[in-house]
Coordinates of C-alpha atoms in Angstrom, one line a residue:
X1 CA 28.9 99.6 111.8
X2 CA 27.8 102.7 110.4
X3 CA 29.8 104.5 107.5
X4 CA 29.5 108.8 107.3
X5 CA 30.2 111.0 104.8
X6 CA 32.9 113.9 106.8
X7 CA 31.2 116.8 106.2
X8 CA 33.3 120.3 105.6
X9 CA 30.2 122.7 107.4
X10 CA 30.6 120.4 110.6
X11 CA 35.1 120.2 110.3
X12 CA 34.7 124.0 110.1
X13 CA 32.1 124.2 112.4
X14 CA 34.5 122.1 115.0
X15 CA 37.6 123.5 113.9
X16 CA 36.0 127.1 115.2
X17 CA 34.6 125.6 118.9
X18 CA 38.1 124.2 119.0
X19 CA 40.8 127.5 118.3
X20 CA 37.8 129.1 120.3
X21 CA 37.0 127.3 123.1
X22 CA 39.4 125.4 126.0
X23 CA 37.6 121.1 125.6
X24 CA 40.2 120.2 127.8
X25 CA 38.2 120.6 131.7
X26 CA 39.5 116.5 132.6
X27 CA 42.9 117.4 135.2
X28 CA 44.8 114.9 133.2
X29 CA 44.9 113.2 129.8
X30 CA 43.1 116.7 127.9
X31 CA 44.0 115.7 124.9
X32 CA 45.6 118.0 122.4
X33 CA 44.4 121.1 120.0
X34 CA 44.6 118.2 117.2
X35 CA 42.6 115.3 119.6
X36 CA 40.6 117.7 120.7
X37 CA 38.9 118.1 117.0
X38 CA 38.9 114.8 116.0
X39 CA 36.9 113.8 119.3
X40 CA 34.0 117.2 118.2
X41 CA 34.6 116.7 114.9
X42 CA 33.5 113.4 115.3
X43 CA 30.9 113.7 118.0
X44 CA 29.2 116.6 115.9
X45 CA 29.4 114.2 113.5
X46 CA 26.4 111.2 115.4
X47 CA 24.8 114.2 116.6
X48 CA 23.6 115.2 113.3
X49 CA 23.2 111.4 112.0
X50 CA 21.3 111.3 115.2
X51 CA 18.6 114.0 114.9
X52 CA 20.7 116.7 118.4
X53 CA 22.1 120.1 117.9
X54 CA 25.5 120.2 117.4
X55 CA 28.0 121.0 120.2
X56 CA 28.3 124.0 121.8
X57 CA 30.7 126.2 123.1
X58 CA 30.7 125.0 127.7
X59 CA 32.8 123.9 130.1
X60 CA 33.2 120.8 131.2
X61 CA 30.2 118.6 130.1
X62 CA 29.6 115.9 132.8
X63 CA 31.2 113.5 131.4
X64 CA 28.7 112.0 128.6
X65 CA 27.3 114.3 125.5
X66 CA 24.3 112.9 125.0
X67 CA 20.9 110.9 125.6
X68 CA 20.3 107.6 124.1
X69 CA 17.9 105.1 124.6
X70 CA 17.3 106.4 127.6
X71 CA 20.8 107.1 129.1
X72 CA 24.2 109.6 129.3
X73 CA 26.1 108.7 126.6
X74 CA 29.5 109.8 126.0
X75 CA 30.6 109.5 122.5
X76 CA 34.2 108.1 121.8
X77 CA 36.0 108.4 119.1
X78 CA 40.0 107.2 118.5
X79 CA 41.9 108.3 114.2
X80 CA 42.7 105.7 111.9
X81 CA 43.5 105.6 108.5
X82 CA 42.0 102.3 106.9
X83 CA 38.1 101.1 107.9
X84 CA 37.4 99.7 111.2
X85 CA 38.4 95.9 111.7
X86 CA 35.5 94.4 114.7
X87 CA 38.5 92.8 116.2
X88 CA 40.1 97.5 116.3
X89 CA 39.9 98.1 119.6
X90 CA 38.5 100.7 121.1
X91 CA 39.4 102.2 124.5
X92 CA 38.6 104.6 127.5
X93 CA 41.4 106.6 129.9
X94 CA 40.5 104.7 133.7
X95 CA 39.9 108.5 134.9
X96 CA 37.3 108.3 132.7
X97 CA 35.6 105.0 133.6
X98 CA 34.5 107.5 137.6
X99 CA 32.5 110.1 135.0
X100 CA 28.1 110.5 134.7
X101 CA 27.6 108.4 131.6
X102 CA 25.7 105.3 131.2
X103 CA 27.0 104.4 128.1
X104 CA 29.2 104.7 125.5
X105 CA 29.3 105.2 121.6
X106 CA 32.4 103.8 120.4
X107 CA 33.3 105.0 116.4
X108 CA 36.8 105.0 114.3
X109 CA 37.7 108.5 112.4
X110 CA 39.3 107.6 108.7
X111 CA 41.4 110.7 108.5
X112 CA 42.5 108.7 104.5
X113 CA 39.1 108.9 103.3
X114 CA 37.1 111.2 106.2
X115 CA 34.0 108.5 107.3
X116 CA 33.3 108.3 110.6
X117 CA 32.0 104.9 110.9
X118 CA 29.9 104.5 114.7
X119 CA 31.1 101.1 115.7
X120 CA 28.8 100.5 117.6
X121 CA 27.4 101.6 121.2
X122 CA 27.2 99.3 125.5
X123 CA 26.2 100.6 128.4
X124 CA 28.5 100.9 131.3
X125 CA 28.3 98.2 133.0
X126 CA 28.4 95.5 129.7
X127 CA 31.8 97.9 129.4
X128 CA 33.1 96.6 132.8
X129 CA 32.8 93.5 131.9
X130 CA 33.4 93.1 128.6
X131 CA 36.3 94.8 128.0
X132 CA 40.0 94.4 129.4
X133 CA 42.3 96.3 131.9
X134 CA 45.4 97.6 130.7
X135 CA 47.9 99.1 133.6
X136 CA 50.2 102.1 132.9
X137 CA 53.1 101.1 131.0
X138 CA 52.1 98.1 129.7
X139 CA 53.1 98.1 125.5
X140 CA 51.0 97.5 123.4
X141 CA 50.9 96.6 120.3
X142 CA 48.3 97.5 117.2
X143 CA 49.3 96.6 114.2
X144 CA 52.5 97.3 113.2
X145 CA 52.5 100.1 115.7
X146 CA 53.3 99.5 119.3
X147 CA 53.3 101.6 122.0
X148 CA 53.5 102.0 125.5
X149 CA 49.9 103.2 128.1
X150 CA 50.6 106.7 129.0
X151 CA 48.0 105.5 131.7
X152 CA 45.2 103.3 133.2
X153 CA 43.4 101.8 130.2
X154 CA 40.3 99.8 129.2
X155 CA 40.2 98.3 125.8
X156 CA 37.2 96.3 123.9
X157 CA 37.2 95.2 120.8
X158 CA 34.4 96.1 117.8
X159 CA 32.4 92.5 118.1
X160 CA 31.4 92.7 121.7
X161 CA 29.9 95.9 120.9
X162 CA 25.7 96.5 120.0
X163 CA 24.4 97.8 116.9
X164 CA 23.6 100.5 115.8

């Protein structure tokens, strides 16, 4: 896993983007402004790390964010207050599986220390074969937190991802 310290300039740029644009272009599960900001900061941090330009304001991205290893790749991020472990999970809503991506990069943004961890990447086909599907309404437990899934969901552990 690769750890990247967040840059204040990327946070500020991303906040301005989210404040001035609607990044929720799906028919549902668009995330609130805070969730959108986490996604945009994470994507911009990875873009910067890989040498890509930062996101510009636009509509729906077609279901992928960058070309990585010659594949249309969607960057996924979740927030944590601790460093991710190999058994921690990453998730994708079932509705997003149909998007035009061929691979995923998973990251974890630690809001306590402002470190983004790139957990790994995986092709969509590998993801579907290795991930576990949970139906909407299923009870999930992560650490001490128990919650009910609001949508059909796929989960994969960090240890099952390809190293970056």
